[in-house]
Each structure stands twice: as C-alpha cells, then as structure tokens.
Amino acid sequence: MAEPTVHHAAATPGRDTEANFERLRALLAEARRAGAYLLVTPELFLTAEATADGSLLRERLRWIARSVGLGLIASTPETTDTATYIGADWWDASGNLVAHVRKHRLAGWQVARGFAAWTGRPEPILTSMYSDSGMDRSVAVVFSDDAADPAYEYYLRDHGVRTVLELGPASSRSETIPPTPAWAPKHTGVPFPQAGPLPEPLLRPLPHGADSWWESGTIRPSAGWGS
C-alpha cells in the first residue's frame, strides 16, 4: 500500500472568491487522484487581498473537506473584536479542526490593507492531535514569511518539530528542520572552559520579542484557536 502523501498547490488567487472555490475543488480532486491525504493551499488563496472576515468561508472549507473526504489546510482573514489577522486552518477528512495558526510577519501590502500581526507564540501540532497524517512526529503549519524568521525555526525545533507545512503567496511546500548538530570544543578551535553545550546566549541569539515563547511549554488549547 502506498504511503499517504501531502499534496501542495501552486496557484495564484484571483479576485473572485467563488471562482477560487471552484479552483479549490479542482485541486482537491487532483490531490485525491494522486493518493494524497492532505491538500495544502497557498496563503489567502480564496480571498486574495480582501480583509473581510472569513468565518463563513471557513465553514464552507470545513464542509468541502468533509464532503470530499480529504484533509485541507487553507488560509483566510480572521476578524476578532480588536483586529483582523491572517489565519490558517487544518481540517481532517471528517471536517474536524486539527489546528489553527495566525501569521506573525506581514508583507507590506498586508499592513497597508489593515491586517494585524499575531504576537503569540507558534503552535507545534502534536501527533496526538491527528490520526490520519501518515507522519510519525509533531509538525507545524507556518506562513513562508514566518518561516524566514530564525526564532521560529529555533522554537519549533526545540519542541520536536521536523516537518513544516509552509504556505506561501502563490504555492505551498513541505520543509524539513534539521536537528541541532552535536557540539564539541574541536568544532570551534576555541578552548572553552567547559566541554558541554554552548552558553545559552551563544546557542540561541534571538530577538527579545521571541523570549516569551519559551516561558511555558503548554500548547494553546483548541478552545483558544478562535476559529
């Protein structure tokens, strides 16, 4: 039996939301024919530059995933009482919400359109939260602009993530986070006084804005996903 796969879409969203939905259905059919268990779509594939709240769109996406019987990761605007974020949701083949994330690092046009940057920590997706993935370890759903932030990679690696499902502006892809290489004094040529790990400031030279991500190891509960 073939191993389940992730199908990545490469497509630029148009301005017509309904036309984008039809393209999504075609992509889902293509992924199903390819034997995939999950389709990952590009960032804001349904709405392009629009900032209107996507709550109704997310309900339609959940219904489509369930009706087709295929997992789906899609990005939509998400409006709260205080701001409009760019969010991404993962539904399984039964239409159950597996994970929800928000974008941290916005493109210039997204700021100009009125989107807000999410300031919470990234959320690794624990293996126990899904059953049909075909993966054997925790994964993460990440926007490509966020993936370019070294703090993101450090944090996800520290929490056991090796596979990243990445949403870009016109495509999606899977990336692998390599494990941290073992360190020993011979690697540097500099005689450190200890032979153990490097001091923390040298091991993780991150922006102070990311420090709070390590304050608690608790994963945000599903009730706090806001979708």
mmCIF file of C-alpha atoms in Angstrom:
data_model
loop_
_atom_site.group_PDB
_atom_site.id
_atom_site.type_symbol
_atom_site.label_atom_id
_atom_site.label_comp_id
_atom_site.label_asym_id
_atom_site.label_seq_id
_atom_site.Cartn_x
_atom_site.Cartn_y
_atom_site.Cartn_z
ATOM 1 C CA MET A 1 0.000 0.000 0.000
ATOM 2 C CA ALA A 2 1.360 3.436 -0.947
ATOM 3 C CA GLU A 3 2.337 5.741 1.902
ATOM 4 C CA PRO A 4 -0.019 8.740 2.380
ATOM 5 C CA THR A 5 1.260 11.995 0.927
ATOM 6 C CA VAL A 6 0.772 15.726 1.247
ATOM 7 C CA HIS A 7 -0.327 17.475 -1.943
ATOM 8 C CA HIS A 8 0.908 21.049 -2.380
ATOM 9 C CA ALA A 9 -0.905 23.546 -4.585
ATOM 10 C CA ALA A 10 0.798 26.142 -6.768
ATOM 11 C CA ALA A 11 -1.784 28.728 -7.803
ATOM 12 C CA THR A 12 -2.278 32.494 -7.638
ATOM 13 C CA PRO A 13 -5.639 33.579 -6.186
ATOM 14 C CA GLY A 14 -7.989 35.671 -8.286
ATOM 15 C CA ARG A 15 -10.302 38.413 -7.055
ATOM 16 C CA ASP A 16 -13.465 36.309 -7.496
ATOM 17 C CA THR A 17 -13.952 34.230 -4.357
ATOM 18 C CA GLU A 18 -16.434 31.836 -5.979
ATOM 19 C CA ALA A 19 -14.048 31.208 -8.860
ATOM 20 C CA ASN A 20 -11.333 30.490 -6.317
ATOM 21 C CA PHE A 21 -13.633 27.960 -4.638
ATOM 22 C CA GLU A 22 -14.071 26.177 -7.968
ATOM 23 C CA ARG A 23 -10.302 26.081 -8.411
ATOM 24 C CA LEU A 24 -10.007 24.681 -4.887
ATOM 25 C CA ARG A 25 -12.423 21.875 -5.728
ATOM 26 C CA ALA A 26 -10.318 21.037 -8.782
ATOM 27 C CA LEU A 27 -7.177 20.996 -6.628
ATOM 28 C CA LEU A 28 -8.849 18.684 -4.123
ATOM 29 C CA ALA A 29 -9.878 16.317 -6.920
ATOM 30 C CA GLU A 30 -6.304 16.373 -8.230
ATOM 31 C CA ALA A 31 -4.922 15.625 -4.771
ATOM 32 C CA ARG A 32 -7.355 12.749 -4.324
ATOM 33 C CA ARG A 33 -6.352 11.223 -7.658
ATOM 34 C CA ALA A 34 -2.720 11.486 -6.569
ATOM 35 C CA GLY A 35 -3.487 9.442 -3.446
ATOM 36 C CA ALA A 36 -2.848 12.319 -1.033
ATOM 37 C CA TYR A 37 -4.468 12.564 2.393
ATOM 38 C CA LEU A 38 -3.932 16.340 2.745
ATOM 39 C CA LEU A 39 -4.038 19.383 0.436
ATOM 40 C CA VAL A 40 -2.069 22.485 1.475
ATOM 41 C CA THR A 41 -3.168 25.652 -0.356
ATOM 42 C CA PRO A 42 -1.294 28.980 -0.747
ATOM 43 C CA GLU A 43 -1.766 31.915 1.607
ATOM 44 C CA LEU A 44 -5.160 33.670 1.290
ATOM 45 C CA PHE A 45 -5.982 31.555 -1.746
ATOM 46 C CA LEU A 46 -9.725 32.249 -1.556
ATOM 47 C CA THR A 47 -9.757 35.964 -0.779
ATOM 48 C CA ALA A 48 -6.510 37.399 -2.225
ATOM 49 C CA GLU A 49 -6.198 40.943 -0.808
ATOM 50 C CA ALA A 50 -9.662 41.223 0.761
ATOM 51 C CA THR A 51 -9.799 41.722 4.530
ATOM 52 C CA ALA A 52 -13.451 40.786 5.169
ATOM 53 C CA ASP A 53 -13.845 38.227 7.954
ATOM 54 C CA GLY A 54 -13.626 34.676 6.657
ATOM 55 C CA SER A 55 -15.840 32.888 9.207
ATOM 56 C CA LEU A 56 -18.376 31.835 6.565
ATOM 57 C CA LEU A 57 -15.569 30.828 4.225
ATOM 58 C CA ARG A 58 -14.053 28.614 6.927
ATOM 59 C CA GLU A 59 -17.363 26.853 7.433
ATOM 60 C CA ARG A 60 -17.557 26.178 3.685
ATOM 61 C CA LEU A 61 -13.978 24.922 3.676
ATOM 62 C CA ARG A 62 -14.732 22.557 6.555
ATOM 63 C CA TRP A 63 -17.773 21.230 4.708
ATOM 64 C CA ILE A 64 -15.775 20.740 1.483
ATOM 65 C CA ALA A 65 -13.035 18.824 3.297
ATOM 66 C CA ARG A 66 -15.650 16.528 4.837
ATOM 67 C CA SER A 67 -17.627 16.044 1.617
ATOM 68 C CA VAL A 68 -14.524 15.223 -0.417
ATOM 69 C CA GLY A 69 -13.028 13.112 2.372
ATOM 70 C CA LEU A 70 -9.641 14.802 2.215
ATOM 71 C CA GLY A 71 -7.638 16.842 4.724
ATOM 72 C CA LEU A 72 -7.301 20.542 3.881
ATOM 73 C CA ILE A 73 -5.138 23.434 5.053
ATOM 74 C CA ALA A 74 -6.380 26.847 3.919
ATOM 75 C CA SER A 75 -5.785 30.481 4.872
ATOM 76 C CA THR A 76 -8.459 33.140 5.423
ATOM 77 C CA PRO A 77 -8.820 36.560 7.095
ATOM 78 C CA GLU A 78 -9.832 36.252 10.727
ATOM 79 C CA THR A 79 -11.531 39.167 12.454
ATOM 80 C CA THR A 80 -11.710 39.494 16.234
ATOM 81 C CA ASP A 81 -13.068 42.330 18.389
ATOM 82 C CA THR A 82 -9.757 44.176 18.100
ATOM 83 C CA ALA A 83 -8.005 43.228 14.851
ATOM 84 C CA THR A 84 -8.032 41.279 11.584
ATOM 85 C CA TYR A 85 -5.377 38.564 11.343
ATOM 86 C CA ILE A 86 -4.293 36.214 8.589
ATOM 87 C CA GLY A 87 -5.085 32.737 9.839
ATOM 88 C CA ALA A 88 -4.710 29.209 8.548
ATOM 89 C CA ASP A 89 -6.822 26.195 9.498
ATOM 90 C CA TRP A 90 -6.244 22.466 9.120
ATOM 91 C CA TRP A 91 -9.332 20.265 8.794
ATOM 92 C CA ASP A 92 -9.082 16.490 8.597
ATOM 93 C CA ALA A 93 -11.019 14.293 6.166
ATOM 94 C CA SER A 94 -14.001 14.271 8.554
ATOM 95 C CA GLY A 95 -14.156 18.071 8.764
ATOM 96 C CA ASN A 96 -12.682 18.208 12.275
ATOM 97 C CA LEU A 97 -10.403 21.132 13.078
ATOM 98 C CA VAL A 98 -6.892 19.804 13.688
ATOM 99 C CA ALA A 99 -5.040 23.107 14.101
ATOM 100 C CA HIS A 100 -5.299 26.855 13.731
ATOM 101 C CA VAL A 101 -2.408 29.327 13.380
ATOM 102 C CA ARG A 102 -2.007 33.058 12.727
ATOM 103 C CA LYS A 103 0.625 34.949 10.782
ATOM 104 C CA HIS A 104 3.330 36.893 12.639
ATOM 105 C CA ARG A 105 5.377 38.649 9.947
ATOM 106 C CA LEU A 106 3.229 40.565 7.472
ATOM 107 C CA ALA A 107 4.120 41.711 3.976
ATOM 108 C CA GLY A 108 3.976 45.464 3.378
ATOM 109 C CA TRP A 109 0.754 45.293 1.378
ATOM 110 C CA GLN A 110 -0.902 43.296 4.164
ATOM 111 C CA VAL A 111 -0.081 46.003 6.701
ATOM 112 C CA ALA A 112 -1.409 48.625 4.271
ATOM 113 C CA ARG A 113 -4.641 46.644 3.888
ATOM 114 C CA GLY A 114 -5.192 46.711 7.650
ATOM 115 C CA PHE A 115 -4.129 43.218 8.699
ATOM 116 C CA ALA A 116 -2.565 42.884 12.150
ATOM 117 C CA ALA A 117 0.458 40.778 13.082
ATOM 118 C CA TRP A 118 -0.113 37.984 15.586
ATOM 119 C CA THR A 119 2.193 38.296 18.602
ATOM 120 C CA GLY A 120 1.527 34.948 20.295
ATOM 121 C CA ARG A 121 3.924 32.033 20.088
ATOM 122 C CA PRO A 122 3.957 29.471 17.251
ATOM 123 C CA GLU A 123 1.929 26.329 17.858
ATOM 124 C CA PRO A 124 3.542 22.946 17.162
ATOM 125 C CA ILE A 125 0.885 20.417 16.182
ATOM 126 C CA LEU A 126 1.224 17.332 18.352
ATOM 127 C CA THR A 127 0.974 13.924 16.731
ATOM 128 C CA SER A 128 -1.810 13.049 19.185
ATOM 129 C CA MET A 129 -3.987 15.793 17.659
ATOM 130 C CA TYR A 130 -4.485 13.954 14.354
ATOM 131 C CA SER A 131 -4.680 10.329 13.310
ATOM 132 C CA ASP A 132 -4.614 10.155 9.506
ATOM 133 C CA SER A 133 -1.485 12.161 8.775
ATOM 134 C CA GLY A 134 0.999 9.464 7.905
ATOM 135 C CA MET A 135 3.591 11.402 9.928
ATOM 136 C CA ASP A 136 5.353 9.989 12.975
ATOM 137 C CA ARG A 137 6.219 13.210 14.803
ATOM 138 C CA SER A 138 4.935 16.706 15.571
ATOM 139 C CA VAL A 139 4.537 19.061 12.611
ATOM 140 C CA ALA A 140 3.860 22.773 12.162
ATOM 141 C CA VAL A 141 1.774 24.883 9.791
ATOM 142 C CA VAL A 142 3.755 28.050 9.028
ATOM 143 C CA PHE A 143 3.435 31.001 6.649
ATOM 144 C CA SER A 144 6.504 31.444 4.429
ATOM 145 C CA ASP A 145 7.209 34.943 5.802
ATOM 146 C CA ASP A 146 7.256 33.490 9.323
ATOM 147 C CA ALA A 147 9.443 30.585 8.246
ATOM 148 C CA ALA A 148 12.155 33.105 7.314
ATOM 149 C CA ASP A 149 12.436 34.127 10.992
ATOM 150 C CA PRO A 150 15.273 32.203 12.756
ATOM 151 C CA ALA A 151 13.373 32.423 16.047
ATOM 152 C CA TYR A 152 10.565 30.396 14.501
ATOM 153 C CA GLU A 153 12.886 27.594 13.470
ATOM 154 C CA TYR A 154 14.615 27.530 16.859
ATOM 155 C CA TYR A 155 11.304 27.367 18.690
ATOM 156 C CA LEU A 156 9.803 24.648 16.511
ATOM 157 C CA ARG A 157 12.986 22.556 16.646
ATOM 158 C CA ASP A 158 13.049 22.889 20.442
ATOM 159 C CA HIS A 159 9.513 21.467 20.518
ATOM 160 C CA GLY A 160 10.259 18.421 18.414
ATOM 161 C CA VAL A 161 9.049 19.677 15.026
ATOM 162 C CA ARG A 162 10.913 18.362 11.993
ATOM 163 C CA THR A 163 8.286 18.766 9.244
ATOM 164 C CA VAL A 164 6.892 22.206 8.373
ATOM 165 C CA LEU A 165 3.893 22.667 6.083
ATOM 166 C CA GLU A 166 4.569 26.096 4.614
ATOM 167 C CA LEU A 167 2.025 28.451 2.997
ATOM 168 C CA GLY A 168 3.472 30.936 0.507
ATOM 169 C CA PRO A 169 1.767 33.684 -1.556
ATOM 170 C CA ALA A 170 1.417 31.515 -4.675
ATOM 171 C CA SER A 171 2.335 27.991 -3.571
ATOM 172 C CA SER A 172 2.821 25.692 -0.614
ATOM 173 C CA ARG A 173 5.538 23.208 0.272
ATOM 174 C CA SER A 174 6.938 20.898 2.923
ATOM 175 C CA GLU A 175 10.237 21.749 4.583
ATOM 176 C CA THR A 176 12.408 19.766 6.985
ATOM 177 C CA ILE A 177 14.017 21.349 10.035
ATOM 178 C CA PRO A 178 17.378 19.635 10.586
ATOM 179 C CA PRO A 179 18.245 18.598 14.150
ATOM 180 C CA THR A 180 20.732 20.721 16.060
ATOM 181 C CA PRO A 181 24.211 19.294 15.418
ATOM 182 C CA ALA A 182 26.156 17.964 18.373
ATOM 183 C CA TRP A 183 28.722 20.465 19.647
ATOM 184 C CA ALA A 184 32.217 19.762 20.910
ATOM 185 C CA PRO A 185 35.247 22.037 21.500
ATOM 186 C CA LYS A 186 37.018 20.682 18.410
ATOM 187 C CA HIS A 187 34.296 22.194 16.211
ATOM 188 C CA THR A 188 35.314 25.740 17.089
ATOM 189 C CA GLY A 189 39.048 25.672 17.631
ATOM 190 C CA VAL A 190 38.445 27.932 20.635
ATOM 191 C CA PRO A 191 39.290 26.497 24.098
ATOM 192 C CA PHE A 192 36.055 26.973 26.036
ATOM 193 C CA PRO A 193 36.369 26.261 29.776
ATOM 194 C CA GLN A 194 33.674 23.572 29.578
ATOM 195 C CA ALA A 195 33.142 20.717 27.154
ATOM 196 C CA GLY A 196 29.350 20.797 27.431
ATOM 197 C CA PRO A 197 26.773 22.788 25.474
ATOM 198 C CA LEU A 198 27.450 26.356 24.430
ATOM 199 C CA PRO A 199 26.227 29.087 26.791
ATOM 200 C CA GLU A 200 22.579 29.939 26.134
ATOM 201 C CA PRO A 201 23.185 33.461 24.672
ATOM 202 C CA LEU A 202 25.536 31.948 22.076
ATOM 203 C CA LEU A 203 23.340 28.944 21.350
ATOM 204 C CA ARG A 204 20.166 30.957 20.733
ATOM 205 C CA PRO A 205 20.878 34.585 19.752
ATOM 206 C CA LEU A 206 17.231 35.509 19.215
ATOM 207 C CA PRO A 207 15.295 38.787 19.208
ATOM 208 C CA HIS A 208 13.950 39.590 22.655
ATOM 209 C CA GLY A 209 10.430 39.603 21.236
ATOM 210 C CA ALA A 210 10.600 35.808 20.972
ATOM 211 C CA ASP A 211 11.780 35.239 24.566
ATOM 212 C CA SER A 212 8.233 34.822 25.895
ATOM 213 C CA TRP A 213 7.644 31.839 23.595
ATOM 214 C CA TRP A 214 9.791 29.707 25.897
ATOM 215 C CA GLU A 215 8.133 30.815 29.153
ATOM 216 C CA SER A 216 5.575 28.000 29.079
ATOM 217 C CA GLY A 217 5.680 24.626 27.413
ATOM 218 C CA THR A 218 1.885 24.379 27.380
ATOM 219 C CA ILE A 219 0.314 24.103 23.946
ATOM 220 C CA ARG A 220 -2.577 26.521 23.390
ATOM 221 C CA PRO A 221 -5.833 24.527 23.823
ATOM 222 C CA SER A 222 -8.236 24.217 20.897
ATOM 223 C CA ALA A 223 -10.727 26.449 22.706
ATOM 224 C CA GLY A 224 -8.249 29.290 22.230
ATOM 225 C CA TRP A 225 -7.842 28.872 18.485
ATOM 226 C CA GLY A 226 -10.519 31.471 17.756
ATOM 227 C CA SER A 227 -11.860 29.780 14.629
#
